[in-house]
Amino acid sequence: AIDNYSHSSLPFEVHHSSYLCGYMTSINSTCLNIDLSFNLLTIKNNFTLTPISPDYIQILPTALFKKLSSSIEHTTDLNQPCFGYCSLDRASKNKILLTLENDPQACSLPLVGIWVSNIVNIQSTFVWAACIRYYMNSSLQQRLRSGINSQQSFLLACFLSTLHNQWVFYEVYSIQTNSTSLMTMGYDVWTCSKTIIIPNSALNQFDLNTSAQVPYDFEFK
């Protein structure tokens, strides 16, 4: 399911980058014994980012670019990270054109990377998931250009919420591991188990509101 989603053109959502499956068994005797087991499947592909000087990147001042760059006039949008594509504008000399993920013209333009906005720092999970979507999306492969050089890199343009009206740029490379090729999805499986014992006396006085406030920590290994 994760692989199919990452290779698809479905709307981008971070939670599709992992899969959690849980099991529960219970025995009710003098007390209620609940055994919980979870398996968490996560993508193991990683990327390395190299900063690029803004002097080398020119972005066309479109309405979208101005909206993304305005952290004052559009405060209602600041709580939601955004993602889209960077393409080359045919009418200019290789200037970068920002497009939304669902923009019809993004389906015909040559792509050189992605942009993200409304994130606190570059190590955000949203940034990583956006890189996965761009790199693995099979519907984009025929339109992807090599990035800054010929080594399958691509451009990442970020508008950080912690920086006022300032874009930062990175060249992104996929990190190849021993078990994954550059264009293959790799996975890690994490497990966790916990036993919860609830005395019958506590069950007889069960209060949903107060019980919901009792935290249980789960550590995946």
C-alpha positions as a printed NumPy array, in Angstrom:
array([[  0.   ,   0.   ,   0.   ],
       [  2.828,   2.435,   0.844],
       [  4.676,   1.57 ,  -2.364],
       [  1.576,   2.02 ,  -4.51 ],
       [  0.795,   5.365,  -2.908],
       [  4.35 ,   6.697,  -3.273],
       [  4.376,   5.796,  -6.978],
       [  0.925,   7.285,  -7.581],
       [ -0.348,  10.778,  -8.307],
       [ -2.858,  10.776,  -5.432],
       [ -2.943,  13.936,  -3.259],
       [  0.101,  14.143,  -1.014],
       [ -0.424,  13.235,   2.672],
       [  2.391,  12.463,   5.115],
       [  0.576,   9.721,   7.055],
       [  0.588,   7.474,   3.973],
       [  4.372,   7.09 ,   4.382],
       [  4.001,   4.493,   7.153],
       [  1.692,   1.612,   8.076],
       [  0.737,   0.537,  11.604],
       [ -0.884,  -2.815,  12.4  ],
       [ -1.949,  -3.838,  15.904],
       [ -3.106,  -7.021,  17.645],
       [ -4.845,  -7.45 ,  20.993],
       [ -5.671, -10.469,  23.17 ],
       [ -7.293, -10.334,  26.591],
       [ -7.928, -12.685,  29.527],
       [-10.46 , -11.754,  32.185],
       [ -9.994, -13.623,  35.498],
       [ -9.184, -11.937,  38.814],
       [ -8.016,  -9.055,  36.668],
       [ -8.099,  -8.059,  33.028],
       [ -4.861,  -8.889,  31.184],
       [ -4.512,  -7.164,  27.829],
       [ -1.618,  -8.1  ,  25.533],
       [ -0.922,  -5.566,  22.806],
       [  1.426,  -6.077,  19.857],
       [  2.172,  -3.606,  17.074],
       [  4.09 ,  -3.754,  13.815],
       [  5.148,  -0.47 ,  12.229],
       [  6.306,  -0.409,   8.611],
       [  8.334,   2.658,   7.604],
       [ 10.226,   3.714,   4.489],
       [ 14.002,   3.491,   4.95 ],
       [ 15.017,   5.627,   1.945],
       [ 16.914,   8.76 ,   2.96 ],
       [ 18.264,  11.849,   1.255],
       [ 21.251,  14.115,   1.632],
       [ 20.844,  17.867,   1.157],
       [ 23.518,  20.291,  -0.022],
       [ 22.808,  24.035,   0.389],
       [ 22.707,  26.146,  -2.78 ],
       [ 23.4  ,  29.872,  -2.809],
       [ 20.248,  31.903,  -3.639],
       [ 22.378,  33.798,  -6.162],
       [ 22.179,  30.78 ,  -8.483],
       [ 18.393,  30.349,  -8.331],
       [ 15.895,  32.655, -10.033],
       [ 12.194,  32.126,  -9.356],
       [  9.522,  33.745, -11.482],
       [  7.481,  36.2  ,  -9.34 ],
       [  4.107,  34.595, -10.004],
       [  1.01 ,  35.009,  -7.838],
       [  1.754,  31.68 ,  -6.148],
       [  5.328,  32.692,  -5.381],
       [  4.181,  36.001,  -3.875],
       [  1.537,  34.263,  -1.768],
       [  3.995,  31.701,  -0.422],
       [  6.561,  34.413,   0.308],
       [  4.118,  36.605,   2.244],
       [  4.126,  35.478,   5.886],
       [  2.111,  38.525,   6.976],
       [ -0.815,  38.713,   4.564],
       [ -1.554,  34.992,   4.647],
       [ -1.263,  34.065,   8.311],
       [ -4.282,  31.757,   8.016],
       [ -2.224,  29.395,   5.851],
       [  0.84 ,  29.22 ,   8.074],
       [ -0.253,  26.216,  10.13 ],
       [ -0.5  ,  23.9  ,   7.13 ],
       [  2.65 ,  22.758,   5.282],
       [  2.379,  23.018,   1.502],
       [  4.05 ,  21.124,  -1.319],
       [  4.395,  21.558,  -5.07 ],
       [  6.715,  21.238,  -8.033],
       [  9.538,  23.333,  -9.475],
       [  9.575,  23.418, -13.261],
       [ 11.508,  25.293, -15.927],
       [  9.635,  28.157, -17.562],
       [  9.786,  27.879, -21.341],
       [  9.37 ,  31.61 , -21.894],
       [ 12.348,  32.611, -19.746],
       [ 15.978,  31.566, -19.602],
       [ 15.699,  28.587, -17.261],
       [ 13.953,  30.47 , -14.484],
       [ 12.14 ,  28.333, -11.906],
       [  8.35 ,  28.269, -12.025],
       [  6.514,  27.149,  -8.878],
       [  3.348,  25.117,  -9.442],
       [  0.871,  23.459,  -7.121],
       [  0.781,  19.679,  -6.947],
       [ -2.644,  19.604,  -8.634],
       [ -1.931,  22.382, -11.165],
       [ -2.861,  21.143, -14.693],
       [  0.186,  22.819, -16.259],
       [  2.453,  20.812, -13.951],
       [  1.508,  17.772, -16.054],
       [  3.255,  19.125, -19.153],
       [  6.255,  21.114, -17.908],
       [  9.716,  19.611, -17.332],
       [ 10.285,  19.226, -13.591],
       [ 13.536,  19.933, -11.764],
       [ 12.429,  19.616,  -8.139],
       [  9.927,  20.505,  -5.44 ],
       [  9.063,  23.361,  -3.125],
       [  7.712,  23.218,   0.438],
       [  6.487,  25.994,   2.701],
       [  5.257,  26.563,   6.251],
       [  7.776,  24.247,   7.882],
       [  9.874,  25.027,  10.962],
       [ 13.132,  23.435,   9.794],
       [ 14.54 ,  21.43 ,   6.93 ],
       [ 14.551,  18.188,   8.963],
       [ 10.761,  18.125,   8.999],
       [  9.064,  14.801,   8.247],
       [  6.968,  16.666,   5.692],
       [ 10.102,  17.539,   3.688],
       [ 11.299,  13.925,   3.693],
       [  7.887,  12.608,   2.618],
       [  7.679,  15.22 ,  -0.155],
       [ 11.079,  14.081,  -1.456],
       [  9.872,  10.458,  -1.43 ],
       [  6.738,  11.399,  -3.383],
       [  8.69 ,  13.343,  -6.016],
       [ 11.43 ,  10.754,  -6.43 ],
       [  9.174,   7.692,  -6.587],
       [  6.107,   9.041,  -8.416],
       [  5.956,   6.931, -11.582],
       [  3.647,   9.417, -13.325],
       [  6.434,  12.024, -13.164],
       [  9.385,   9.915, -14.275],
       [  9.189,  10.798, -17.964],
       [  9.171,  14.516, -17.166],
       [ 11.911,  14.585, -14.555],
       [ 15.089,  16.323, -15.577],
       [ 18.422,  15.726, -13.941],
       [ 18.849,  18.373, -11.292],
       [ 21.868,  20.583, -10.829],
       [ 24.071,  17.926, -12.408],
       [ 23.659,  14.523, -14.024],
       [ 23.674,  12.42 , -10.836],
       [ 19.903,  12.152, -10.33 ],
       [ 19.763,  15.102,  -7.973],
       [ 16.866,  17.54 ,  -7.781],
       [ 16.103,  20.996,  -6.422],
       [ 14.413,  21.617,  -3.075],
       [ 13.12 ,  25.136,  -2.45 ],
       [ 11.96 ,  25.82 ,   1.129],
       [ 10.14 ,  28.734,   2.672],
       [ 10.686,  28.29 ,   6.409],
       [  8.199,  29.796,   8.84 ],
       [ 11.137,  30.741,  11.082],
       [ 12.691,  32.929,   8.378],
       [ 10.973,  36.158,   7.34 ],
       [ 10.365,  36.371,   3.573],
       [ 13.392,  34.245,   2.759],
       [ 13.738,  31.137,   0.613],
       [ 16.491,  28.552,   1.062],
       [ 17.584,  26.087,  -1.606],
       [ 19.137,  22.631,  -1.559],
       [ 20.384,  20.057,  -4.012],
       [ 18.924,  16.694,  -3.005],
       [ 20.462,  13.269,  -3.585],
       [ 18.947,   9.908,  -2.752],
       [ 21.192,   7.866,  -0.443],
       [ 21.724,   4.362,  -1.785],
       [ 22.081,   1.624,   0.823],
       [ 23.24 ,  -1.967,   0.422],
       [ 19.663,  -3.195,   0.335],
       [ 18.057,  -0.531,  -1.859],
       [ 18.74 ,   0.799,  -5.333],
       [ 18.217,   4.462,  -6.145],
       [ 14.72 ,   3.99 ,  -7.564],
       [ 13.557,   1.192,  -5.232],
       [ 11.586,   1.615,  -2.032],
       [ 13.175,   0.06 ,   1.039],
       [ 11.418,  -0.631,   4.332],
       [ 12.116,  -1.073,   8.026],
       [  9.83 ,  -3.078,  10.32 ],
       [  9.545,  -1.973,  13.95 ],
       [  7.805,  -3.995,  16.661],
       [  6.393,  -3.218,  20.08 ],
       [  4.628,  -5.294,  22.75 ],
       [  3.025,  -4.347,  26.046],
       [  0.891,  -6.047,  28.673],
       [ -1.655,  -3.956,  30.543],
       [ -3.175,  -5.346,  33.771],
       [ -6.367,  -3.773,  35.081],
       [ -7.796,  -5.047,  38.43 ],
       [-11.466,  -5.971,  38.428],
       [-12.052,  -3.439,  41.18 ],
       [-10.918,  -0.741,  38.809],
       [-13.142,  -2.113,  36.033],
       [-16.184,  -1.949,  38.31 ],
       [-15.505,   1.733,  38.858],
       [-14.597,   2.349,  35.213],
       [-14.871,   5.987,  34.195],
       [-14.22 ,   6.641,  30.522],
       [-13.233,  10.266,  31.041],
       [-10.631,   9.6  ,  33.743],
       [ -9.347,   6.378,  32.197],
       [ -8.598,   8.165,  28.923],
       [ -6.173,  10.396,  30.79 ],
       [ -3.9  ,   7.486,  31.775],
       [ -0.94 ,   7.458,  29.321],
       [  0.684,   4.32 ,  27.959],
       [  4.104,   4.584,  26.357],
       [  4.996,   2.303,  23.466],
       [  8.607,   1.943,  22.335],
       [  9.251,   0.478,  18.904],
       [ 12.473,  -1.471,  18.282]])
